[in-house]
Amino acid sequence: MDLNSMETMFLNDWVQHDFSTWNESDIREDFIAPLLRMLGYSKGTVNEIIREPHLKLSKPFHRVGRKHISIDYVPTIRLKSFWIIEAKPGNRKDMDYGDLLQAHLYAIHPEIQARVVVLINGWEIRVYDALSIEDWNQPLLICTQENCKEKFEELKKIISAPNMLSYQRSRLLEIARNTFSVEIDEQQIKTFQSDVNKLVAECAPIVRENAKQLQIMAWKQAEKEEVEQLRNTKENLLLVHMDIPTDARLVSAQEYLRRIIEGNDSERIRLIDLLAMNFRARPHAIFRVNCVYILLVLISRNIEIGPSLYSRSVKESFEELVLANVSYWIFSDLSNSLCHLDNISFRLAKKIGMKIAMDHLAKRVGDLKSTLSVEDLLRQRPTVARHMSGFIGLLGENFWREFCSLSKAEEIWNGIWLYEKIENFIDQLPDKKYPDGDSDLLWFNYYGRGFDMLLLGTWDVLHNSVNAMAEKNIRQEILDFAKLEREQVLSIIPRAKECPDDWHPDSEQLRNIMDRYLNLR
């Protein structure tokens, strides 16, 4: 039997326990609770656990001597109940028919209608079919301390969250098979087949909608968790999040903006100074675009901050940054070369990923898909494009760091031209497409040559706010830029400095980089 580490630990602990002193509460909290987690049920998920629901008995059931009942556990599959658990104390080693009858009454309650009844007292787990049960000695399964390591896999096939639905359908097919074993009218088989086909046709759109809703819920949950995580992220790490080229969303910038807006005067000055110090340093283009967004929102909300050592006003910082971005920081040879280094680093990384790493990533995703449940596949949605994005981000960052800390523009241009040499080689390799028909929406392979983040990203933040900026008397050249059409912006992306005809790369440096990142000579 193929058990994971958690299951092995649970079973090893189970076989050693003496449950004779365990009361019903002990069984519920220390045995059933961890068992349910292993089977795929958990509070706050689509496989919710309803604990001790109190149900009112209708008049026909009053003969049992009570008007209300309470079930120990009702595990659910995407919030629908298929089975119940009735916990019993461990001081009585043998459960009996009376325990089953009580649990059966609970299972067939109109508010529950569970198909499977499970009795647990620590010593054993007894599983019964609530609809076909006729005798105490006809369980679907008995899993005990003595046989748990042999029977646990069978238990999972019946009541675990990943297997419960398919098990229930297999039981229905078995019932159908039994009815046909005594049937004499062949037309009934055709009628049954027609009914099944009709049922499949009716259920297919429901199943598709269930999958869609699960993905939406998973996406919303991930989004919520990300926002909460960012709220608790330290300031220096938040700035790092704003400087990830493969993530063009504004969630990190929005969190930084929140801290500015909610801060006191001194805190606001400190945060703006920190922003200005970083966008004047050596960040990626995406960081400067995030900063444009933050400053624009502050201006539109009339939030004035300063003056300070690094920023005389929000408006002046905004105008400085936008004009610098639009010109690729042309007033500084060093900053200008870094803008172009950013482009070539990720352009090269994208081309290497698409031409060389595609097969490796496709195999990795294929292996991952083969191990995930259908629910996890829907939640995680593993695709080659997603893995490619991570690969490009890591490789591009490595290329960037090779030269971004150099002190002279000439040295950085040497690095850019060296990368262009490698790029010329990569361009000779055949193109590859994503095997799953996906797209990464990352245009890095065109950065600096018809697409970019610094110019286009800045325009994207500004172009819907022309009137708002005009009301704040923002400089006319910025307004004129924001009024451009997208295609016009793409046509004016600054081109990198041409490599001189007599320039030759350092052969040892070229070989080292290719060996490290391409494993090629």
Short mmCIF file of C-alpha atoms in Angstrom, two decimals:
data_model
loop_
_atom_site.label_atom_id
_atom_site.label_comp_id
_atom_site.label_asym_id
_atom_site.label_seq_id
_atom_site.Cartn_x
_atom_site.Cartn_y
_atom_site.Cartn_z
CA MET A 1 0.00 0.00 0.00
CA ASP A 2 1.31 3.41 -0.99
CA LEU A 3 0.95 5.64 2.10
CA ASN A 4 2.19 9.18 2.53
CA SER A 5 4.16 10.22 5.61
CA MET A 6 1.12 11.63 7.44
CA GLU A 7 -0.88 8.42 6.88
CA THR A 8 2.01 6.25 7.98
CA MET A 9 2.44 8.28 11.16
CA PHE A 10 -1.29 8.11 11.90
CA LEU A 11 -1.48 4.35 11.42
CA ASN A 12 1.67 3.68 13.44
CA ASP A 13 0.18 5.73 16.26
CA TRP A 14 -3.19 4.01 15.93
CA VAL A 15 -1.91 0.45 16.38
CA GLN A 16 -0.14 1.40 19.63
CA HIS A 17 -3.06 3.14 21.37
CA ASP A 18 -5.14 1.81 24.24
CA PHE A 19 -8.58 3.43 23.87
CA SER A 20 -10.10 1.87 26.97
CA THR A 21 -9.96 5.17 28.89
CA TRP A 22 -11.05 7.39 25.99
CA ASN A 23 -14.46 8.99 26.23
CA GLU A 24 -16.51 10.07 23.23
CA SER A 25 -14.98 13.58 23.22
CA ASP A 26 -11.47 12.08 23.16
CA ILE A 27 -12.40 9.92 20.18
CA ARG A 28 -13.81 12.90 18.30
CA GLU A 29 -10.97 15.33 18.90
CA ASP A 30 -7.89 13.10 18.98
CA PHE A 31 -8.81 10.33 16.55
CA ILE A 32 -11.59 11.40 14.18
CA ALA A 33 -10.36 14.98 13.64
CA PRO A 34 -6.89 13.97 12.32
CA LEU A 35 -8.48 11.13 10.34
CA LEU A 36 -10.77 13.57 8.55
CA ARG A 37 -7.88 15.85 7.65
CA MET A 38 -6.07 12.93 6.03
CA LEU A 39 -9.20 12.00 4.11
CA GLY A 40 -9.38 15.49 2.62
CA TYR A 41 -11.98 17.21 4.81
CA SER A 42 -11.38 20.46 6.63
CA LYS A 43 -13.26 23.41 8.11
CA GLY A 44 -13.41 26.46 5.90
CA THR A 45 -12.99 24.54 2.62
CA VAL A 46 -15.37 23.21 -0.03
CA ASN A 47 -15.07 19.85 1.73
CA GLU A 48 -16.52 21.34 4.90
CA ILE A 49 -17.07 19.38 8.11
CA ILE A 50 -20.38 20.08 9.84
CA ARG A 51 -19.94 19.33 13.53
CA GLU A 52 -22.86 18.28 15.71
CA PRO A 53 -25.76 19.68 13.68
CA HIS A 54 -28.97 19.68 15.72
CA LEU A 55 -31.86 18.29 13.71
CA LYS A 56 -35.55 18.28 14.54
CA LEU A 57 -37.34 14.94 14.23
CA SER A 58 -40.73 14.88 12.53
CA LYS A 59 -43.68 13.14 14.21
CA PRO A 60 -43.16 9.69 12.66
CA PHE A 61 -39.75 9.55 14.37
CA HIS A 62 -40.90 10.65 17.82
CA ARG A 63 -41.34 6.99 18.78
CA VAL A 64 -37.58 6.81 19.42
CA GLY A 65 -38.22 8.88 22.53
CA ARG A 66 -36.80 12.23 21.49
CA LYS A 67 -37.70 15.21 19.33
CA HIS A 68 -34.18 16.37 18.46
CA ILE A 69 -30.98 14.60 17.47
CA SER A 70 -27.34 15.65 17.18
CA ILE A 71 -24.91 14.04 14.73
CA ASP A 72 -21.21 14.02 15.62
CA TYR A 73 -19.80 14.79 12.15
CA VAL A 74 -21.23 15.34 8.68
CA PRO A 75 -18.28 15.60 6.26
CA THR A 76 -19.31 17.12 2.94
CA ILE A 77 -18.09 17.04 -0.65
CA ARG A 78 -18.33 20.59 -1.95
CA LEU A 79 -20.87 21.29 0.80
CA LYS A 80 -23.13 18.30 -0.01
CA SER A 81 -23.44 15.48 2.53
CA PHE A 82 -22.83 11.87 1.50
CA TRP A 83 -21.86 10.27 4.80
CA ILE A 84 -21.96 10.76 8.56
CA ILE A 85 -19.75 9.74 11.47
CA GLU A 86 -21.08 8.59 14.80
CA ALA A 87 -18.39 8.62 17.50
CA LYS A 88 -18.51 6.14 20.36
CA PRO A 89 -16.35 5.95 23.51
CA GLY A 90 -13.40 3.60 23.58
CA ASN A 91 -14.20 2.15 27.00
CA ARG A 92 -16.58 -0.24 25.25
CA LYS A 93 -14.46 -2.12 22.75
CA ASP A 94 -17.32 -3.73 20.85
CA MET A 95 -19.99 -1.58 19.23
CA ASP A 96 -23.35 -3.19 18.50
CA TYR A 97 -26.48 -3.10 16.38
CA GLY A 98 -28.05 -0.47 18.59
CA ASP A 99 -25.24 1.94 17.73
CA LEU A 100 -25.84 1.29 14.04
CA LEU A 101 -29.60 1.78 14.28
CA GLN A 102 -29.11 5.12 15.99
CA ALA A 103 -26.62 6.28 13.34
CA HIS A 104 -28.88 4.96 10.56
CA LEU A 105 -31.75 7.07 11.88
CA TYR A 106 -29.51 10.12 11.67
CA ALA A 107 -28.30 9.29 8.15
CA ILE A 108 -31.79 9.02 6.62
CA HIS A 109 -32.99 12.30 8.16
CA PRO A 110 -34.47 14.52 5.38
CA GLU A 111 -31.91 17.25 6.07
CA ILE A 112 -28.99 14.81 5.77
CA GLN A 113 -29.87 11.92 3.43
CA ALA A 114 -26.39 10.41 3.72
CA ARG A 115 -25.63 7.24 1.81
CA VAL A 116 -22.86 5.97 4.11
CA VAL A 117 -22.79 5.51 7.90
CA VAL A 118 -19.46 5.29 9.73
CA LEU A 119 -19.11 4.18 13.38
CA ILE A 120 -15.83 4.88 15.18
CA ASN A 121 -14.72 4.05 18.72
CA GLY A 122 -10.95 4.03 18.22
CA TRP A 123 -10.67 0.27 18.24
CA GLU A 124 -12.35 0.01 14.86
CA ILE A 125 -14.01 1.90 12.02
CA ARG A 126 -17.17 0.27 10.67
CA VAL A 127 -18.63 1.47 7.35
CA TYR A 128 -22.22 0.70 6.26
CA ASP A 129 -24.41 1.52 3.26
CA ALA A 130 -27.36 3.41 4.75
CA LEU A 131 -29.74 2.43 1.92
CA SER A 132 -29.05 -1.28 1.71
CA ILE A 133 -28.15 -2.17 5.30
CA GLU A 134 -29.99 -5.25 6.59
CA ASP A 135 -27.68 -6.71 9.18
CA TRP A 136 -24.93 -5.68 11.65
CA ASN A 137 -22.65 -8.27 10.09
CA GLN A 138 -22.90 -6.86 6.55
CA PRO A 139 -20.67 -3.78 6.61
CA LEU A 140 -18.98 -2.37 3.55
CA LEU A 141 -15.73 -2.41 5.51
CA ILE A 142 -14.30 -2.95 8.98
CA CYS A 143 -10.94 -1.25 9.56
CA THR A 144 -9.43 -2.15 12.95
CA GLN A 145 -6.23 -1.59 14.89
CA GLU A 146 -5.06 -5.01 13.77
CA ASN A 147 -5.74 -4.68 10.04
CA CYS A 148 -5.58 -0.90 9.52
CA LYS A 149 -2.37 -0.97 7.51
CA GLU A 150 -3.94 -3.43 5.08
CA LYS A 151 -7.43 -1.90 5.00
CA PHE A 152 -6.71 1.84 5.09
CA GLU A 153 -6.39 2.15 1.32
CA GLU A 154 -9.81 0.51 0.93
CA LEU A 155 -11.23 2.91 3.53
CA LYS A 156 -9.90 5.86 1.52
CA LYS A 157 -11.58 4.55 -1.64
CA ILE A 158 -14.95 4.60 0.10
CA ILE A 159 -15.02 7.80 2.18
CA SER A 160 -12.06 10.06 1.26
CA ALA A 161 -12.95 13.37 -0.38
CA PRO A 162 -11.15 12.57 -3.67
CA ASN A 163 -12.86 9.14 -4.00
CA MET A 164 -16.30 9.44 -2.39
CA LEU A 165 -18.20 10.59 -5.49
CA SER A 166 -16.77 7.95 -7.82
CA TYR A 167 -17.37 5.28 -5.17
CA GLN A 168 -21.01 6.31 -4.88
CA ARG A 169 -21.46 6.11 -8.64
CA SER A 170 -19.88 2.65 -8.69
CA ARG A 171 -22.41 1.55 -6.07
CA LEU A 172 -25.26 2.85 -8.22
CA LEU A 173 -23.94 0.89 -11.17
CA GLU A 174 -23.76 -2.20 -9.01
CA ILE A 175 -27.42 -1.74 -8.08
CA ALA A 176 -28.31 -1.40 -11.75
CA ARG A 177 -26.33 -4.53 -12.55
CA ASN A 178 -28.23 -6.46 -9.86
CA THR A 179 -31.59 -5.36 -11.26
CA PHE A 180 -30.64 -6.49 -14.76
CA SER A 181 -29.41 -9.84 -13.46
CA VAL A 182 -33.08 -10.87 -13.12
CA GLU A 183 -34.55 -8.78 -15.95
CA ILE A 184 -36.19 -10.57 -18.92
CA ASP A 185 -37.20 -7.58 -21.08
CA GLU A 186 -34.27 -6.50 -23.30
CA GLN A 187 -36.07 -3.24 -24.06
CA GLN A 188 -35.46 -2.23 -20.45
CA ILE A 189 -31.71 -2.15 -21.12
CA LYS A 190 -32.25 0.24 -24.03
CA THR A 191 -34.53 2.40 -21.91
CA PHE A 192 -31.96 2.44 -19.13
CA GLN A 193 -29.23 3.41 -21.60
CA SER A 194 -31.39 6.25 -22.91
CA ASP A 195 -32.06 7.46 -19.37
CA VAL A 196 -28.35 7.38 -18.56
CA ASN A 197 -27.48 9.30 -21.73
CA LYS A 198 -30.11 11.89 -20.86
CA LEU A 199 -28.72 12.16 -17.33
CA VAL A 200 -25.17 12.65 -18.65
CA ALA A 201 -26.35 15.37 -21.04
CA GLU A 202 -28.17 17.16 -18.19
CA CYS A 203 -25.25 16.85 -15.76
CA ALA A 204 -22.39 17.81 -18.10
CA PRO A 205 -23.08 21.59 -17.98
CA ILE A 206 -23.57 21.34 -14.21
CA VAL A 207 -20.18 19.67 -13.82
CA ARG A 208 -18.55 22.32 -16.02
CA GLU A 209 -20.16 25.07 -13.97
CA ASN A 210 -19.00 23.39 -10.73
CA ALA A 211 -15.44 23.33 -12.07
CA LYS A 212 -15.69 26.98 -13.10
CA GLN A 213 -17.02 28.03 -9.70
CA LEU A 214 -14.28 26.06 -7.93
CA GLN A 215 -11.64 27.89 -9.98
CA ILE A 216 -13.25 31.26 -9.27
CA MET A 217 -13.40 30.50 -5.57
CA ALA A 218 -9.77 29.34 -5.56
CA TRP A 219 -8.73 32.51 -7.41
CA LYS A 220 -10.61 34.75 -4.97
CA GLN A 221 -9.14 32.90 -2.01
CA ALA A 222 -5.60 33.22 -3.43
CA GLU A 223 -6.20 36.92 -4.08
CA LYS A 224 -7.45 37.44 -0.54
CA GLU A 225 -4.49 35.59 0.93
CA GLU A 226 -2.06 37.60 -1.21
CA VAL A 227 -3.55 40.90 -0.04
CA GLU A 228 -3.38 39.77 3.59
CA GLN A 229 0.20 38.59 3.12
CA LEU A 230 1.23 41.90 1.58
CA ARG A 231 -0.36 43.80 4.48
CA ASN A 232 1.93 41.88 6.81
CA THR A 233 5.01 42.14 4.58
CA LYS A 234 7.93 44.17 5.83
CA GLU A 235 8.62 47.39 3.98
CA ASN A 236 11.86 46.30 2.33
CA LEU A 237 10.25 43.12 1.03
CA LEU A 238 7.26 45.06 -0.26
CA LEU A 239 9.63 47.15 -2.36
CA VAL A 240 11.08 43.90 -3.72
CA HIS A 241 7.56 42.76 -4.68
CA MET A 242 7.14 46.01 -6.62
CA ASP A 243 10.34 45.22 -8.55
CA ILE A 244 9.41 41.84 -10.08
CA PRO A 245 9.38 42.22 -13.90
CA THR A 246 7.13 39.21 -14.53
CA ASP A 247 4.37 40.63 -12.32
CA ALA A 248 2.81 43.70 -13.93
CA ARG A 249 -0.14 43.81 -11.52
CA LEU A 250 -0.49 46.72 -9.13
CA VAL A 251 -1.29 44.79 -5.93
CA SER A 252 2.07 45.54 -4.26
CA ALA A 253 1.91 49.20 -5.28
CA GLN A 254 -1.63 49.41 -3.90
CA GLU A 255 -0.42 48.13 -0.54
CA TYR A 256 2.42 50.66 -0.48
CA LEU A 257 -0.09 53.37 -1.39
CA ARG A 258 -2.36 52.28 1.46
CA ARG A 259 0.48 52.68 3.93
CA ILE A 260 1.17 56.20 2.66
CA ILE A 261 -2.47 57.27 2.82
CA GLU A 262 -3.03 55.82 6.30
CA GLY A 263 0.29 57.05 7.70
CA ASN A 264 0.85 60.20 9.72
CA ASP A 265 2.78 63.17 8.27
CA SER A 266 6.23 61.91 9.22
CA GLU A 267 5.45 58.39 8.06
CA ARG A 268 4.21 59.69 4.71
CA ILE A 269 7.39 61.70 4.18
CA ARG A 270 9.53 58.69 5.03
CA LEU A 271 7.64 56.41 2.61
CA ILE A 272 7.80 58.94 -0.24
CA ASP A 273 11.52 59.49 0.37
CA LEU A 274 12.09 55.76 0.30
CA LEU A 275 10.18 55.53 -2.97
CA ALA A 276 12.16 58.38 -4.54
CA MET A 277 15.50 56.95 -3.40
CA ASN A 278 14.63 53.62 -5.02
CA PHE A 279 13.23 54.86 -8.32
CA ARG A 280 16.37 57.00 -8.76
CA ALA A 281 18.59 54.02 -8.05
CA ARG A 282 18.84 50.86 -10.18
CA PRO A 283 15.42 49.21 -10.23
CA HIS A 284 13.69 47.35 -13.02
CA ALA A 285 11.29 49.28 -15.26
CA ILE A 286 8.29 47.71 -13.48
CA PHE A 287 9.28 49.39 -10.21
CA ARG A 288 9.29 52.84 -11.78
CA VAL A 289 5.88 52.17 -13.36
CA ASN A 290 4.51 51.17 -9.96
CA CYS A 291 5.88 54.43 -8.57
CA VAL A 292 4.15 56.43 -11.33
CA TYR A 293 0.86 54.80 -10.30
CA ILE A 294 1.37 55.58 -6.60
CA LEU A 295 2.27 59.23 -7.18
CA LEU A 296 -0.58 59.74 -9.65
CA VAL A 297 -3.15 58.45 -7.15
CA LEU A 298 -1.76 60.73 -4.44
CA ILE A 299 -2.04 63.71 -6.80
CA SER A 300 -5.59 62.82 -7.85
CA ARG A 301 -6.63 62.57 -4.19
CA ASN A 302 -5.02 65.88 -3.29
CA ILE A 303 -2.66 64.21 -0.81
CA GLU A 304 0.30 66.55 -0.49
CA ILE A 305 3.45 65.31 1.23
CA GLY A 306 6.71 67.07 1.94
CA PRO A 307 8.90 68.85 1.38
CA SER A 308 11.69 66.52 2.38
CA LEU A 309 15.29 65.70 1.60
CA TYR A 310 14.40 63.60 -1.47
CA SER A 311 11.06 65.05 -2.60
CA ARG A 312 10.00 68.68 -2.63
CA SER A 313 6.42 67.66 -3.48
CA VAL A 314 4.44 64.73 -4.81
CA LYS A 315 3.78 66.65 -8.02
CA GLU A 316 7.46 67.41 -8.65
CA SER A 317 8.46 63.80 -7.96
CA PHE A 318 5.71 62.60 -10.29
CA GLU A 319 6.76 64.90 -13.12
CA GLU A 320 10.43 64.03 -12.64
CA LEU A 321 9.74 60.32 -12.78
CA VAL A 322 7.38 60.39 -15.76
CA LEU A 323 9.70 62.53 -17.89
CA ALA A 324 12.66 60.32 -16.95
CA ASN A 325 10.75 57.16 -17.88
CA VAL A 326 9.56 58.57 -21.18
CA SER A 327 13.14 59.47 -22.18
CA TYR A 328 14.67 56.25 -20.80
CA TRP A 329 16.54 58.42 -18.26
CA ILE A 330 18.56 59.89 -21.11
CA PHE A 331 20.08 62.64 -18.94
CA SER A 332 22.21 59.99 -17.19
CA ASP A 333 24.39 57.69 -19.29
CA LEU A 334 24.49 55.13 -16.50
CA SER A 335 20.70 55.12 -15.87
CA ASN A 336 19.99 55.05 -19.61
CA SER A 337 22.21 52.01 -20.15
CA LEU A 338 20.46 50.24 -17.25
CA CYS A 339 17.06 50.80 -18.92
CA HIS A 340 18.34 48.99 -22.00
CA LEU A 341 20.01 46.29 -19.87
CA ASP A 342 16.61 45.59 -18.32
CA ASN A 343 15.11 45.09 -21.77
CA ILE A 344 17.80 42.77 -23.14
CA SER A 345 18.01 40.71 -19.92
CA PHE A 346 14.37 39.67 -20.11
CA ARG A 347 14.20 39.60 -23.90
CA LEU A 348 17.03 37.07 -23.91
CA ALA A 349 15.52 35.11 -21.02
CA LYS A 350 12.18 34.82 -22.85
CA LYS A 351 13.83 33.60 -26.05
CA ILE A 352 15.91 31.02 -24.20
CA GLY A 353 12.82 29.83 -22.35
CA MET A 354 10.75 29.45 -25.50
CA LYS A 355 13.46 27.88 -27.64
CA ILE A 356 15.50 25.80 -25.20
CA ALA A 357 13.60 25.24 -21.94
CA MET A 358 10.15 24.46 -23.41
CA ASP A 359 10.50 20.66 -23.52
CA HIS A 360 11.93 20.48 -20.01
CA LEU A 361 9.12 22.62 -18.57
CA ALA A 362 6.48 20.67 -20.50
CA LYS A 363 7.74 17.42 -18.96
CA ARG A 364 7.78 18.97 -15.50
CA VAL A 365 4.17 20.14 -15.86
CA GLY A 366 3.14 16.77 -17.28
CA ASP A 367 4.65 14.99 -14.28
CA LEU A 368 2.92 17.42 -11.93
CA LYS A 369 -0.48 16.93 -13.58
CA SER A 370 -0.16 13.17 -13.28
CA THR A 371 0.16 13.43 -9.49
CA LEU A 372 -2.56 16.01 -8.76
CA SER A 373 -6.21 15.26 -8.07
CA VAL A 374 -8.84 16.78 -10.35
CA GLU A 375 -9.69 19.32 -7.66
CA ASP A 376 -6.04 20.34 -7.23
CA LEU A 377 -5.67 20.60 -11.00
CA LEU A 378 -8.61 23.00 -11.11
CA ARG A 379 -7.30 25.00 -8.16
CA GLN A 380 -3.67 25.22 -9.22
CA ARG A 381 -4.20 25.17 -13.01
CA PRO A 382 -0.61 24.12 -13.74
CA THR A 383 0.39 25.09 -17.26
CA VAL A 384 3.67 25.29 -19.11
CA ALA A 385 3.07 29.03 -19.55
CA ARG A 386 2.90 29.55 -15.77
CA HIS A 387 6.10 27.64 -15.24
CA MET A 388 7.69 29.50 -18.13
CA SER A 389 6.89 32.80 -16.42
CA GLY A 390 8.82 31.68 -13.33
CA PHE A 391 11.71 30.45 -15.46
CA ILE A 392 11.91 33.75 -17.37
CA GLY A 393 11.77 35.74 -14.16
CA LEU A 394 14.63 33.81 -12.58
CA LEU A 395 16.84 33.72 -15.69
CA GLY A 396 16.18 37.37 -16.56
CA GLU A 397 17.07 38.43 -13.03
CA ASN A 398 20.33 36.51 -13.26
CA PHE A 399 21.18 38.20 -16.56
CA TRP A 400 20.35 41.60 -15.04
CA ARG A 401 22.53 41.04 -11.98
CA GLU A 402 25.56 40.15 -14.11
CA PHE A 403 26.01 43.82 -15.06
CA CYS A 404 23.51 46.05 -13.20
CA SER A 405 25.94 46.93 -10.41
CA LEU A 406 28.76 48.14 -12.68
CA SER A 407 29.80 51.76 -12.15
CA LYS A 408 30.32 52.89 -15.75
CA ALA A 409 27.83 53.09 -18.62
CA GLU A 410 30.48 51.77 -21.03
CA GLU A 411 30.83 48.58 -18.98
CA ILE A 412 27.06 48.04 -18.99
CA TRP A 413 26.90 48.56 -22.75
CA ASN A 414 29.58 45.90 -23.13
CA GLY A 415 27.30 43.55 -21.20
CA ILE A 416 24.33 44.49 -23.40
CA TRP A 417 26.27 43.83 -26.57
CA LEU A 418 27.54 40.53 -25.17
CA TYR A 419 23.92 39.49 -24.56
CA GLU A 420 23.04 40.55 -28.09
CA LYS A 421 25.75 38.18 -29.37
CA ILE A 422 24.13 35.35 -27.44
CA GLU A 423 20.71 36.49 -28.68
CA ASN A 424 21.87 36.26 -32.30
CA PHE A 425 22.82 32.64 -31.66
CA ILE A 426 19.51 31.85 -29.93
CA ASP A 427 17.57 33.43 -32.79
CA GLN A 428 18.92 30.73 -35.11
CA LEU A 429 17.20 28.00 -33.09
CA PRO A 430 13.67 26.88 -34.10
CA ASP A 431 10.67 28.43 -32.38
CA LYS A 432 8.53 26.28 -30.10
CA LYS A 433 4.92 26.78 -29.09
CA TYR A 434 3.27 25.95 -25.82
CA PRO A 435 2.09 22.31 -25.97
CA ASP A 436 -1.19 23.10 -24.20
CA GLY A 437 -2.13 25.97 -26.51
CA ASP A 438 -1.68 28.44 -23.66
CA SER A 439 -0.11 31.89 -23.70
CA ASP A 440 2.02 33.64 -21.10
CA LEU A 441 1.02 37.20 -22.08
CA LEU A 442 4.65 38.17 -21.54
CA TRP A 443 6.00 40.17 -24.45
CA PHE A 444 9.60 40.08 -23.22
CA ASN A 445 10.85 38.72 -26.55
CA TYR A 446 9.99 42.14 -28.06
CA TYR A 447 11.30 44.33 -25.22
CA GLY A 448 13.28 47.22 -26.61
CA ARG A 449 12.21 46.27 -30.13
CA GLY A 450 8.55 47.17 -30.48
CA PHE A 451 7.43 46.63 -26.89
CA ASP A 452 8.62 47.52 -23.40
CA MET A 453 7.54 48.14 -19.82
CA LEU A 454 9.09 51.52 -19.03
CA LEU A 455 7.52 53.61 -21.79
CA LEU A 456 4.35 51.63 -22.46
CA GLY A 457 3.75 50.88 -18.77
CA THR A 458 4.07 54.56 -17.87
CA TRP A 459 1.65 55.49 -20.67
CA ASP A 460 -0.77 52.77 -19.57
CA VAL A 461 -0.97 54.32 -16.08
CA LEU A 462 -1.42 57.86 -17.44
CA HIS A 463 -3.60 57.71 -20.53
CA ASN A 464 -6.97 57.48 -18.75
CA SER A 465 -6.12 60.34 -16.40
CA VAL A 466 -5.41 63.19 -18.82
CA ASN A 467 -8.24 65.41 -17.55
CA ALA A 468 -7.38 64.77 -13.91
CA MET A 469 -3.72 65.64 -14.56
CA ALA A 470 -4.71 68.77 -16.47
CA GLU A 471 -6.73 69.94 -13.47
CA LYS A 472 -3.59 69.59 -11.34
CA ASN A 473 -1.52 71.64 -13.83
CA ILE A 474 0.75 68.73 -14.72
CA ARG A 475 3.38 69.69 -17.31
CA GLN A 476 2.13 69.86 -20.88
CA GLU A 477 4.69 67.40 -22.29
CA ILE A 478 3.35 64.76 -19.91
CA LEU A 479 -0.24 65.48 -20.97
CA ASP A 480 0.80 65.27 -24.62
CA PHE A 481 2.45 61.91 -24.01
CA ALA A 482 -0.61 60.56 -22.18
CA LYS A 483 -2.83 61.59 -25.11
CA LEU A 484 -0.90 59.44 -27.60
CA GLU A 485 -2.48 56.32 -29.06
CA ARG A 486 -0.97 53.01 -28.03
CA GLU A 487 0.55 52.34 -31.45
CA GLN A 488 2.19 55.77 -31.36
CA VAL A 489 3.81 54.94 -28.03
CA LEU A 490 5.12 51.63 -29.37
CA SER A 491 6.69 53.45 -32.32
CA ILE A 492 8.78 55.78 -30.13
CA ILE A 493 10.36 53.24 -27.78
CA PRO A 494 14.05 54.30 -27.57
CA ARG A 495 16.38 51.87 -29.30
CA ALA A 496 19.53 50.59 -27.68
CA LYS A 497 22.89 51.97 -28.78
CA GLU A 498 24.20 50.11 -31.81
CA CYS A 499 27.07 47.74 -31.21
CA PRO A 500 30.21 49.13 -32.93
CA ASP A 501 31.41 47.13 -35.90
CA ASP A 502 34.86 46.70 -34.36
CA TRP A 503 33.54 45.55 -30.99
CA HIS A 504 34.31 41.99 -29.89
CA PRO A 505 33.15 40.31 -26.67
CA ASP A 506 35.50 38.97 -24.06
CA SER A 507 35.64 35.35 -25.22
CA GLU A 508 36.14 33.93 -21.72
CA GLN A 509 33.26 35.98 -20.31
CA LEU A 510 31.01 34.92 -23.18
CA ARG A 511 31.88 31.26 -22.67
CA ASN A 512 31.31 31.44 -18.92
CA ILE A 513 27.85 32.99 -19.30
CA MET A 514 26.79 30.48 -21.94
CA ASP A 515 28.07 27.60 -19.83
CA ARG A 516 26.28 28.83 -16.72
CA TYR A 517 22.92 29.68 -18.25
CA LEU A 518 22.69 27.64 -21.43
CA ASN A 519 25.02 24.72 -20.88
CA LEU A 520 26.18 25.39 -24.44
CA ARG A 521 29.57 26.05 -26.01
#
